[in-house]
mmCIF file of C-alpha atoms and ligand atoms in Angstrom:
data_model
loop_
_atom_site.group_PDB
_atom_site.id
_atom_site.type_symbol
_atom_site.label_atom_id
_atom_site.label_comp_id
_atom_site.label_asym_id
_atom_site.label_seq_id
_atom_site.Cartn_x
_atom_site.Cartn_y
_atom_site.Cartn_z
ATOM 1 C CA UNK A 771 52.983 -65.124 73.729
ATOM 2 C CA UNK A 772 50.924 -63.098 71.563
ATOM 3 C CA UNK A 773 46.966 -64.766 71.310
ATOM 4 C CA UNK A 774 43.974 -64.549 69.428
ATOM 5 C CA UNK A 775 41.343 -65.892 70.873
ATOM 6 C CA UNK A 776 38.065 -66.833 68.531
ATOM 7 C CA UNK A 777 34.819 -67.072 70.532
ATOM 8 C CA UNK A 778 34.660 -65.629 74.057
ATOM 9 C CA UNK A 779 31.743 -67.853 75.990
ATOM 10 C CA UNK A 780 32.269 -69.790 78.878
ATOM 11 C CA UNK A 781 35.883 -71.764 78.148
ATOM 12 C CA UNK A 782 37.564 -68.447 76.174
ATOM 13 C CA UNK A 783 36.475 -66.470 79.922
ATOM 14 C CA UNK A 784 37.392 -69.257 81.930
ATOM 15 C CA UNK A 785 41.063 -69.479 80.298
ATOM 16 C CA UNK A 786 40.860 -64.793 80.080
ATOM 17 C CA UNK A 787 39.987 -65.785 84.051
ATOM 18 C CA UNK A 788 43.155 -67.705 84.781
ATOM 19 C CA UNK A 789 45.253 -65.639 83.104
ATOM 20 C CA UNK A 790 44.179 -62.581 84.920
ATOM 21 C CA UNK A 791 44.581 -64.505 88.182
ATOM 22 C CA UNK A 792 47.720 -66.707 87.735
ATOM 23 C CA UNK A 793 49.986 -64.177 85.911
ATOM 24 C CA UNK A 794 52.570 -63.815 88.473
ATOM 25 C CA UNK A 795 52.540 -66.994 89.250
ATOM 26 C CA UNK A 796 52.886 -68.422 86.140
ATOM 27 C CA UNK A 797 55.984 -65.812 84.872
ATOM 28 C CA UNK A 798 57.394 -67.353 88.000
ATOM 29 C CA UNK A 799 56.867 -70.633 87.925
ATOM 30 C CA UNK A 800 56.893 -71.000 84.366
ATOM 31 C CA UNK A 801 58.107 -68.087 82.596
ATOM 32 C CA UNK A 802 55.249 -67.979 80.777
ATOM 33 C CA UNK A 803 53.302 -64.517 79.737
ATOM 34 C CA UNK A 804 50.765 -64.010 77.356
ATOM 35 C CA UNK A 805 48.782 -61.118 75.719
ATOM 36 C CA UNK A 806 45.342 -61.527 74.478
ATOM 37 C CA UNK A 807 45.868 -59.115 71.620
ATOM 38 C CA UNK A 808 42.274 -60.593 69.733
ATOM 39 C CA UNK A 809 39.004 -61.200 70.490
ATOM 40 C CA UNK A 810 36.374 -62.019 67.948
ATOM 41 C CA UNK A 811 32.903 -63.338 68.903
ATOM 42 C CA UNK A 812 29.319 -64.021 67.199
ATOM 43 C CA UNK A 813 27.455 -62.259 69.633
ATOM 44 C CA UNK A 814 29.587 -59.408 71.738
ATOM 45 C CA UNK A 815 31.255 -57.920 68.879
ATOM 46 C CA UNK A 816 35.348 -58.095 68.573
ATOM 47 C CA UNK A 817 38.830 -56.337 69.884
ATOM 48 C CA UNK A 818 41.566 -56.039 68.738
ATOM 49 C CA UNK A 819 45.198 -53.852 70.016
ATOM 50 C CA UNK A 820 48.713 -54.874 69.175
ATOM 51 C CA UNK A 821 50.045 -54.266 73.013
ATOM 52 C CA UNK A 822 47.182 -56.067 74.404
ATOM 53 C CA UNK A 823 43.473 -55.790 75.884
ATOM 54 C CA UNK A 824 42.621 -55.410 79.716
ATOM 55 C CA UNK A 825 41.775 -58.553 80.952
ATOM 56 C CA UNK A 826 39.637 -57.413 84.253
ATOM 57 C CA UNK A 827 37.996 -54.918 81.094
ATOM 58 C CA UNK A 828 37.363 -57.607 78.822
ATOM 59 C CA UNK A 829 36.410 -59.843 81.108
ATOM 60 C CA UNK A 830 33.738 -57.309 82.715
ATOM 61 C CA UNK A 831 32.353 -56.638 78.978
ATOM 62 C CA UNK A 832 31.588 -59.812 78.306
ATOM 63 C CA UNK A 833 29.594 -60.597 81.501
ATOM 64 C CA UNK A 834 27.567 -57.307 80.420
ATOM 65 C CA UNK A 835 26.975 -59.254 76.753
ATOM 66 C CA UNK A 836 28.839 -56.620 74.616
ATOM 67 C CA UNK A 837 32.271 -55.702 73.912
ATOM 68 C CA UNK A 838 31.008 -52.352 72.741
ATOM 69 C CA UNK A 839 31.036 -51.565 77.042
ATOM 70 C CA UNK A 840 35.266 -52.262 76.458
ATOM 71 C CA UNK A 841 37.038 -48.897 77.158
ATOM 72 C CA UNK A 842 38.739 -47.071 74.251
ATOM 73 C CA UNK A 843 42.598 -47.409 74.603
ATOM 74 C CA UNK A 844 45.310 -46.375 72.313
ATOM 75 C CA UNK A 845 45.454 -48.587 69.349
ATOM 76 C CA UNK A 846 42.146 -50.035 70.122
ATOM 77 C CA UNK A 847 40.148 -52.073 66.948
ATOM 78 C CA UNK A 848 36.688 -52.964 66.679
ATOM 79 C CA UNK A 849 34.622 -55.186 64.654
ATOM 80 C CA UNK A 850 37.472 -56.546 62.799
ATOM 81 C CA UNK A 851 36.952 -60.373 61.953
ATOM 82 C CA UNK A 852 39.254 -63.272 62.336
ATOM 83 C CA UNK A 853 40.603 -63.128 58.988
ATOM 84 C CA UNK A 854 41.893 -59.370 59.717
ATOM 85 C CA UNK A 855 43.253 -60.433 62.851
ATOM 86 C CA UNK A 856 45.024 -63.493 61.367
ATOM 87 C CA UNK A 857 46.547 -60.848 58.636
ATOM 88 C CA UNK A 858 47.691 -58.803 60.962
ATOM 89 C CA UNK A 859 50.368 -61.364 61.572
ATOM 90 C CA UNK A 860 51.310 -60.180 65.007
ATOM 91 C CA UNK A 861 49.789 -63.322 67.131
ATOM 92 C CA UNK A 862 51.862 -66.576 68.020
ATOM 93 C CA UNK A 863 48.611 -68.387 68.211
ATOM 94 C CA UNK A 864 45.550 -68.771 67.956
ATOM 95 C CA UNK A 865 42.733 -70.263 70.449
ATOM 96 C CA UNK A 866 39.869 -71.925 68.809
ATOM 97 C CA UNK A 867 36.864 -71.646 71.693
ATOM 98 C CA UNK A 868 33.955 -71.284 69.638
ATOM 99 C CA UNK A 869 30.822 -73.162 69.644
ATOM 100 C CA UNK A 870 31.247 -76.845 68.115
ATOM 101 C CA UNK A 871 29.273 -77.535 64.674
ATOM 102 C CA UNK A 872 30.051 -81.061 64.310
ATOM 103 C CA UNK A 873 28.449 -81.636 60.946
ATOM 104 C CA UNK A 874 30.304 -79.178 59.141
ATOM 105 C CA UNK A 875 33.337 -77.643 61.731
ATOM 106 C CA UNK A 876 32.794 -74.322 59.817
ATOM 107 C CA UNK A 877 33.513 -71.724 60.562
ATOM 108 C CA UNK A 878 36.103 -72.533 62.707
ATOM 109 C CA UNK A 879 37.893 -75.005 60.272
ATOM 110 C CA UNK A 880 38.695 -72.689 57.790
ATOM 111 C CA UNK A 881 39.869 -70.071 60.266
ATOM 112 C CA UNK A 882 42.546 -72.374 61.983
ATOM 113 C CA UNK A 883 43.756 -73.045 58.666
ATOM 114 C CA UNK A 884 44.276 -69.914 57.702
ATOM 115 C CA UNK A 885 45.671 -69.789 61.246
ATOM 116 C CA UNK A 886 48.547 -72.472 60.442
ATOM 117 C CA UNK A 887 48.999 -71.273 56.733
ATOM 118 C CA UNK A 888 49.759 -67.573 58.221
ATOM 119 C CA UNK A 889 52.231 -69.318 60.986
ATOM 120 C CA UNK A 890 50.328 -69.402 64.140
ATOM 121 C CA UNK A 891 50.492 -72.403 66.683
ATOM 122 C CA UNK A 892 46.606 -73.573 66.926
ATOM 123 C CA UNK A 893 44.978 -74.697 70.230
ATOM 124 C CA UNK A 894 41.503 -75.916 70.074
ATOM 125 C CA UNK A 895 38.496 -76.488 72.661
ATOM 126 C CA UNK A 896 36.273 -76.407 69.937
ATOM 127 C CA UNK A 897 35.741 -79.948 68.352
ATOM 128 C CA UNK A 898 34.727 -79.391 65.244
ATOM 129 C CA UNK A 899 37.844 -79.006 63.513
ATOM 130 C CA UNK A 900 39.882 -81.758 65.332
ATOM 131 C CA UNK A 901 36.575 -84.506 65.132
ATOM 132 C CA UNK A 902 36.269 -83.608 61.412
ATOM 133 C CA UNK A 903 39.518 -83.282 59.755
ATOM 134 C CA UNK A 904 42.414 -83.620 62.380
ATOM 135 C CA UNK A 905 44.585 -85.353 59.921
ATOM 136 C CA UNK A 906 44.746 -82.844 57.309
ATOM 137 C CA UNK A 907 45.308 -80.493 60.654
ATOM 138 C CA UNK A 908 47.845 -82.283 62.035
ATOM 139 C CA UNK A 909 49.568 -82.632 58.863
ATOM 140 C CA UNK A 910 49.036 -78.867 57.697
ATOM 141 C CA UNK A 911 50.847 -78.019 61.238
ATOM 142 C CA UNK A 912 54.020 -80.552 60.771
ATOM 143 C CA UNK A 913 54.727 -79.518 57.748
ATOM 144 C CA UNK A 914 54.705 -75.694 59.125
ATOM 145 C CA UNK A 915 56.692 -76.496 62.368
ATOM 146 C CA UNK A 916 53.558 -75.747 64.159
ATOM 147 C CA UNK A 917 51.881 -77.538 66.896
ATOM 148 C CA UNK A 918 48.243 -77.961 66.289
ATOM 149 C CA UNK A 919 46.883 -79.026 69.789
ATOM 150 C CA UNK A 920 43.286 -80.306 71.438
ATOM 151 C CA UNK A 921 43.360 -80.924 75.299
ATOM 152 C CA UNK A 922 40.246 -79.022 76.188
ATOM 153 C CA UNK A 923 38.406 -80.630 73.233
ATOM 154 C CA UNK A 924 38.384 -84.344 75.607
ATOM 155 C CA UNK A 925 37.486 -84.056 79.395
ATOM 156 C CA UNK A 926 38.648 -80.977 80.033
ATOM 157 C CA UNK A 927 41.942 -79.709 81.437
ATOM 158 C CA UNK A 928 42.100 -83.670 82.917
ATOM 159 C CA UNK A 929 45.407 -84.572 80.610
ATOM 160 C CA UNK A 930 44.303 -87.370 78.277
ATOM 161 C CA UNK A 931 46.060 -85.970 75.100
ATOM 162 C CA UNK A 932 49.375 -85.611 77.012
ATOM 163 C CA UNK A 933 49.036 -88.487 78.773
ATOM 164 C CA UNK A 934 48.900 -90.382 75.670
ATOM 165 C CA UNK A 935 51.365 -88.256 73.396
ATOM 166 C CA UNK A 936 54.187 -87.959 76.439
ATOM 167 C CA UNK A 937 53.796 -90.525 79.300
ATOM 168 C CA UNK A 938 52.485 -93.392 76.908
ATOM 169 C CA UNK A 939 54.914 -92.895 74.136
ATOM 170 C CA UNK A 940 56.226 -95.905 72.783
ATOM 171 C CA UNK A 941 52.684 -98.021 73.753
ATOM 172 C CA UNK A 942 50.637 -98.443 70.901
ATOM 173 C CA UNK A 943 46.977 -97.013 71.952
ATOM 174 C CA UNK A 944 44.565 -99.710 70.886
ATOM 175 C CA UNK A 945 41.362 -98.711 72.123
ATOM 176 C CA UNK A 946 39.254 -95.983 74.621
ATOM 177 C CA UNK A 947 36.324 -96.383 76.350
ATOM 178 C CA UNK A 948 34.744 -94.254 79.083
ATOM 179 C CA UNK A 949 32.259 -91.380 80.230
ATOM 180 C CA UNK A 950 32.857 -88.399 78.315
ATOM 181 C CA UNK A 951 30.282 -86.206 78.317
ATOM 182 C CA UNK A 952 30.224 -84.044 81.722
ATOM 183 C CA UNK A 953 26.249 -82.539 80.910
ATOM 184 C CA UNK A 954 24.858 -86.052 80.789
ATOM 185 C CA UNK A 955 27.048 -87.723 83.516
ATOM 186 C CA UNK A 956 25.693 -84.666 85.596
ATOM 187 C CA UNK A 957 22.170 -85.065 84.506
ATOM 188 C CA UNK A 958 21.989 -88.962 84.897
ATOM 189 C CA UNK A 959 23.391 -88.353 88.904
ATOM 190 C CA UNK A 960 21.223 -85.817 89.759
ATOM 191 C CA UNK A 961 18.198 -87.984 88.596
ATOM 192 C CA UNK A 962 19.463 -90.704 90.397
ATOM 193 C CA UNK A 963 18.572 -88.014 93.356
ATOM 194 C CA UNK A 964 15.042 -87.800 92.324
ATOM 195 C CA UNK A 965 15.817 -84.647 90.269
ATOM 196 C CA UNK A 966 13.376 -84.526 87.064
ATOM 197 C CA UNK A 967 15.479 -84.279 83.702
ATOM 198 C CA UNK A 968 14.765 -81.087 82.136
ATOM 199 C CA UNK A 969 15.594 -79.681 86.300
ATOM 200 C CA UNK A 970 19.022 -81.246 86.113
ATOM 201 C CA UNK A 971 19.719 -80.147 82.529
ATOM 202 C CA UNK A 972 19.125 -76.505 83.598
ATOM 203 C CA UNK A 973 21.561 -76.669 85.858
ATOM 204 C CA UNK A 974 24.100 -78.185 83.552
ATOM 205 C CA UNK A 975 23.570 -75.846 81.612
ATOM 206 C CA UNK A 976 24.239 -73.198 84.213
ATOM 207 C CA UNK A 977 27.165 -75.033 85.539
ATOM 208 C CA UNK A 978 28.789 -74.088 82.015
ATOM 209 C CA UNK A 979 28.868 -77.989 80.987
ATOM 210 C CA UNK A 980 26.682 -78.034 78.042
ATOM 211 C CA UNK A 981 26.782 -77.070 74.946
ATOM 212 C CA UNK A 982 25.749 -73.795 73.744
ATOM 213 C CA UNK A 983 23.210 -76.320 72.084
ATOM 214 C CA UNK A 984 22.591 -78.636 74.329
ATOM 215 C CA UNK A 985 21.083 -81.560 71.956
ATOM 216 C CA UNK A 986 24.708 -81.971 71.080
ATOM 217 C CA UNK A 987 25.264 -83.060 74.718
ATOM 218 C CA UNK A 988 22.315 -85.540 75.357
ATOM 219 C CA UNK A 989 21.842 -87.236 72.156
ATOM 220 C CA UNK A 990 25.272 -88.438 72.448
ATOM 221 C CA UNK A 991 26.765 -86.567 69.756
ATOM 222 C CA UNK A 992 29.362 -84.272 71.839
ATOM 223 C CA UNK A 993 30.705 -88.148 73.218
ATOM 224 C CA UNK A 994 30.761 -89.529 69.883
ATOM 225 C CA UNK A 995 33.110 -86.216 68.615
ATOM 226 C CA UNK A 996 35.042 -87.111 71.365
ATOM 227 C CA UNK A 997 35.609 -90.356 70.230
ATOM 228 C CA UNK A 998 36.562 -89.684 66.966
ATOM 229 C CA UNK A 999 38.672 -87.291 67.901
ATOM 230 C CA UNK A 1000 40.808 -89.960 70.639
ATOM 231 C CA UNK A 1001 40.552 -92.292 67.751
ATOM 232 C CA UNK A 1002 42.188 -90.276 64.981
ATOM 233 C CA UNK A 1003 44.568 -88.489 67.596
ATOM 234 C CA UNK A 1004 45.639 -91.526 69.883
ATOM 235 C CA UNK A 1005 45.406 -94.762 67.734
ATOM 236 C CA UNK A 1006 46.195 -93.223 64.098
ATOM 237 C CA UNK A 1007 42.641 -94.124 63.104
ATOM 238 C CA UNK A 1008 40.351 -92.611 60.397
ATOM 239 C CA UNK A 1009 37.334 -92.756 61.767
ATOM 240 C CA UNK A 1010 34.513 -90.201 60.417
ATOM 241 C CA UNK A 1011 30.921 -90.469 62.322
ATOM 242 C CA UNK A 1012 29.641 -92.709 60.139
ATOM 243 C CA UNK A 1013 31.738 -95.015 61.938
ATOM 244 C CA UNK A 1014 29.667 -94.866 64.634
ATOM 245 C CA UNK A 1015 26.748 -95.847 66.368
ATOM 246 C CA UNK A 1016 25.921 -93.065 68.377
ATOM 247 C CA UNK A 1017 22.788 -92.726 70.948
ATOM 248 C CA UNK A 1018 22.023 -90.406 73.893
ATOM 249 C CA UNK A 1019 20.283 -90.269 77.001
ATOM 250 C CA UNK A 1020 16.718 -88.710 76.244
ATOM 251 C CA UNK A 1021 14.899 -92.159 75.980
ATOM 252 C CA UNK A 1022 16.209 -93.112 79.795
ATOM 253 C CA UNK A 1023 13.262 -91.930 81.865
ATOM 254 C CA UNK A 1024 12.455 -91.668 85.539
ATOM 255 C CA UNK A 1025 11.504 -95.142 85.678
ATOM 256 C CA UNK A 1026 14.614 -96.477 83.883
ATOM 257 C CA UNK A 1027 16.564 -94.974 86.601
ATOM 258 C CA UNK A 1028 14.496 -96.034 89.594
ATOM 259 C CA UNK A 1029 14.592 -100.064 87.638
ATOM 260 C CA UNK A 1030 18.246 -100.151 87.200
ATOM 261 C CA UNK A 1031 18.932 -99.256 91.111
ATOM 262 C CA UNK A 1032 16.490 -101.536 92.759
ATOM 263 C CA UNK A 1033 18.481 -103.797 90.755
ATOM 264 C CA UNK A 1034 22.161 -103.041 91.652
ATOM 265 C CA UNK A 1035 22.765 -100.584 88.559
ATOM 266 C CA UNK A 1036 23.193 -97.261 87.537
ATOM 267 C CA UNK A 1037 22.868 -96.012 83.874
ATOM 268 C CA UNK A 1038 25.782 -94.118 82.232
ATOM 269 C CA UNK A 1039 26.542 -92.896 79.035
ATOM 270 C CA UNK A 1040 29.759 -95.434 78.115
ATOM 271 C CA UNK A 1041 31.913 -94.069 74.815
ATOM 272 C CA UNK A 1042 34.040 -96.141 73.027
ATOM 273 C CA UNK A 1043 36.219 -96.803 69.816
ATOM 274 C CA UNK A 1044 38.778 -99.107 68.401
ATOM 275 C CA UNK A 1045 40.812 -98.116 65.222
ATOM 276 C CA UNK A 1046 37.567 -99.995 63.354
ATOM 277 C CA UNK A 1047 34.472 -97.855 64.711
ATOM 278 C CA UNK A 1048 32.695 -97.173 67.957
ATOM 279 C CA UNK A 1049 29.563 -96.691 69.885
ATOM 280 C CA UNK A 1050 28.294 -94.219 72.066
ATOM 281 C CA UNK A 1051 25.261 -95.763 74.361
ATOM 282 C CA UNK A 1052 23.255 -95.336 77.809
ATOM 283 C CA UNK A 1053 24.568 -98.524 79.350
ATOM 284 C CA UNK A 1054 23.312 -100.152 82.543
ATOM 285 C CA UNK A 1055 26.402 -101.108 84.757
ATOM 286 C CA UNK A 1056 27.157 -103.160 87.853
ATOM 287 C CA UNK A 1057 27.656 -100.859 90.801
ATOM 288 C CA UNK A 1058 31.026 -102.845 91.039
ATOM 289 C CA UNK A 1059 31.882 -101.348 87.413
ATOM 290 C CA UNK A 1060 34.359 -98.108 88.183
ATOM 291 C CA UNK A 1061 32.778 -96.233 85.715
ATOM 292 C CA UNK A 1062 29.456 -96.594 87.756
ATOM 293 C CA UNK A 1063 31.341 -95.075 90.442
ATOM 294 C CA UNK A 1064 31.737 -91.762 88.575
ATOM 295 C CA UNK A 1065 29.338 -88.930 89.318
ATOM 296 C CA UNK A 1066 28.278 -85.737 88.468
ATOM 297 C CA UNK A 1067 29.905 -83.761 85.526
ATOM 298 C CA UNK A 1068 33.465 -86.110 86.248
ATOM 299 C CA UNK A 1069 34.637 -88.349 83.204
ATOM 300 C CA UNK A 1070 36.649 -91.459 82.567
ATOM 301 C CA UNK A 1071 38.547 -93.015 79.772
ATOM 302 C CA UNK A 1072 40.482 -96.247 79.700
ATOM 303 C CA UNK A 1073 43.094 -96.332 77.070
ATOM 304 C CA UNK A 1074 44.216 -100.322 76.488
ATOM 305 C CA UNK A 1075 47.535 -100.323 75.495
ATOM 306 C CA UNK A 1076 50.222 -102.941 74.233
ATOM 307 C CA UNK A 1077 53.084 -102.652 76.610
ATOM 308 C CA UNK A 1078 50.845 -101.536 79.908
ATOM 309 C CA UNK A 1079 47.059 -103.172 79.448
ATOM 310 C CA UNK A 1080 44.766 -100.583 81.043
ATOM 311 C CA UNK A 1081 45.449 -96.882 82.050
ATOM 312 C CA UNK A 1082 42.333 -95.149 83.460
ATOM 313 C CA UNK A 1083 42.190 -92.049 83.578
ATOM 314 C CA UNK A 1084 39.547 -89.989 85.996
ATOM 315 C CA UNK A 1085 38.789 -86.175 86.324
ATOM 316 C CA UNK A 1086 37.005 -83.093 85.233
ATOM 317 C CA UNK A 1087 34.715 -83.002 81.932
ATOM 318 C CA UNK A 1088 33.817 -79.675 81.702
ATOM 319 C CA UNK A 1089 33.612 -76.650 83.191
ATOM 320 C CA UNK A 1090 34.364 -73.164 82.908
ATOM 321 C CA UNK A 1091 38.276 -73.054 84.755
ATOM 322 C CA UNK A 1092 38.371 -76.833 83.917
ATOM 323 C CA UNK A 1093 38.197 -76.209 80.322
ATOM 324 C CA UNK A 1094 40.592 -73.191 80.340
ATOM 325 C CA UNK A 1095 43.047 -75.034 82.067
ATOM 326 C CA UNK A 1096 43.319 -77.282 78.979
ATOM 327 C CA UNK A 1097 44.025 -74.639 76.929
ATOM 328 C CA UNK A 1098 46.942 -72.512 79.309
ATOM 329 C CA UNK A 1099 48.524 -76.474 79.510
ATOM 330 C CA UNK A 1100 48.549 -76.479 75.380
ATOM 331 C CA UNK A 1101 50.165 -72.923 75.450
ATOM 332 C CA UNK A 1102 53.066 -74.074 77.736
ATOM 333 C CA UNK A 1103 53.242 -77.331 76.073
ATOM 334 C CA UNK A 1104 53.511 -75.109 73.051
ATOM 335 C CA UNK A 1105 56.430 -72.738 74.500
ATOM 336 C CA UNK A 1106 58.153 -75.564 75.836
ATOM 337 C CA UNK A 1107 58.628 -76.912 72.575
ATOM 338 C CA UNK A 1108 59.954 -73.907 71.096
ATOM 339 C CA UNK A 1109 62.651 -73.891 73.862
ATOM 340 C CA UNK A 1110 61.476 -70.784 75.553
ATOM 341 C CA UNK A 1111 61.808 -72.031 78.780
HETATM 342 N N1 HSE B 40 29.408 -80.112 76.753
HETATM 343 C C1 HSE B 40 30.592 -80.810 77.078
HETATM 344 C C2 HSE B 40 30.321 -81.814 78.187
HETATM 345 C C3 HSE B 40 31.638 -79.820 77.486
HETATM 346 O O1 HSE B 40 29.271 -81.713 78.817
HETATM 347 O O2 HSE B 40 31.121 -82.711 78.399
HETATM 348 C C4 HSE B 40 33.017 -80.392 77.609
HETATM 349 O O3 HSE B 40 33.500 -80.851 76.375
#
């Protein structure tokens, strides 16, 4: 499987990092093999070679901050953009991992169109697109034959897109509610701890769990996209953020904290949505709530359903190999489909 792969921060290296590692094991296990033929980035420049780039190569570049360290090879490009890589017409698909603009989902909206309309499968960890307009995506894909898919963009690799399209087929989906934001879920335990805010969102931050923005992450608005986007995926609603009523965790201070455990509580930032709207909000629950029980950069969703009540769901949010395990379970999903296993 041939890849382009647009951004290259901390999910686009953590999925280059798996590959590199897991490549006999996953021709073995799953017959699966993959090229990253394109690389285009903001910051580092962009590669491009029919046959391939060197993953240990690439992958040493861009902890150095600059393609331009790459070694020539044969048939080597540089400083093409996605749009020349997307005419090319050589890739199967491409991976969306650039940053998230959720006001606008540009640039990377109009790139995984031109993505679909050119024939490539899309995978996205970016939310943008999918929180925005996954309808129109959806639709643009069908009507291609394509598969248009968004693991990494909710908790992670932890399956809650599969989950729901595969092993909860046949249930209608009929709400979600949960933690799923891993920066503020790892900021609100670690100053639980004593740890001062700004402290604990440093090391989010180094963990690779935040945003490359982080105001996304603590003013609730990464959650909220989340929403929307298990809203308009799962339960066929059309939701746009307007829909909701979306807060964050900067007003909970040291003393908030320190109130809600004398009294039995712990503060966590609880998403939720029904086909009619949602909320994202620092809530105070019960130490006997499970979602109080979930710490550091972990989430949680509960899907209600029809035929089974309650599924919960618990595992990573975020997170460098986390993340990029979303998007290698897309890609087989993805070759699966098109029988080539
Ligand atoms: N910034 C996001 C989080 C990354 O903290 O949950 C995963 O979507």
């Amino acid at each position: 499987m041939k890849l382009i792969l647009v951004g290259f921060g901390v999910v686009g290296q953590g999925f280059a990092e798996i590959l590199r590692d897991k490549a006999a094991e996953l021709k073995r296990s799953q017959g699966f093999a993959a090229a990253i033929i394109g690389v285009v980035t903001a910051s580092k420049g962009a590669l491009y070679r029919s046959d391939g780039l060197d993953l240990p190569a690439l992958l040493e570049a861009a902890g150095d901050g600059s393609f331009a360290l790459y070694p020539d090879q044969p048939g080597l490009r540089r400083g093409w953009g996605a749009e020349d890589m997307i005419a090319a017409g050589e890739a199967d698909a491409l991976v969306e991992v650039s940053p998230t603009n959720l006001e606008t989902a540009q640039p990377a909206l109009d790139i995984c169109k031109r993505a679909l309309d050119a024939g490539m499968h899309l995978v996205l960890a970016n939310k943008g697109p999918v929180a925005l307009d996954y309808a129109n995506l959806q639709a643009k894909a069908r009507a291609k034959g394509l598969q248009m898919r968004c693991e990494a963009t909710v908790m992670a690799g932890t399956p809650t897109m599969q989950l729901a399209d595969e092993a909860l087929a046949g249930c209608e989906i009929l709400s979600a509610r949960g933690i799923l934001n891993g920066t503020t879920n790892y900021i609100l335990t670690q100053m639980e701890s004593g740890m001062p805010y700004e402290s604990a969102l440093t090391q989010a931050q180094e963990l690779g769990y935040a945003e490359t923005d982080p105001t996304g992450d603590v003013e609730g608005w990464d959650a909220a996209g989340k929403v929307l986007i298990l809203a308009n995926a799962l339960f066929g609603a059309a939701l746009t953020m307007d829909d909701l009523d979306v807060s964050g965790i900067t007003q909970i201070s040291a003393a908030d904290i320190a109130d809600a455990q004398a009294a039995g509580c712990r503060y966590k930032l609880i998403a939720g949505a029904t086909a009619e709207g949602g909320m994202v909000k620092a809530t105070r629950l019960p130490l006997a709530d499970p979602l109080a029980g979930v710490g550091g950069s972990t989430n949680a969703v509960t899907l209600e359903t029809d035929l089974l009540g309650d599924i919960t769901l618990i595992g990573a949010g975020a997170g460098k190999r986390e993340t990029g395990a979303a998007i290698l379970s897309d890609l087989l999903a993805i070759q699966r489909a098109a029988g080539l296993t």
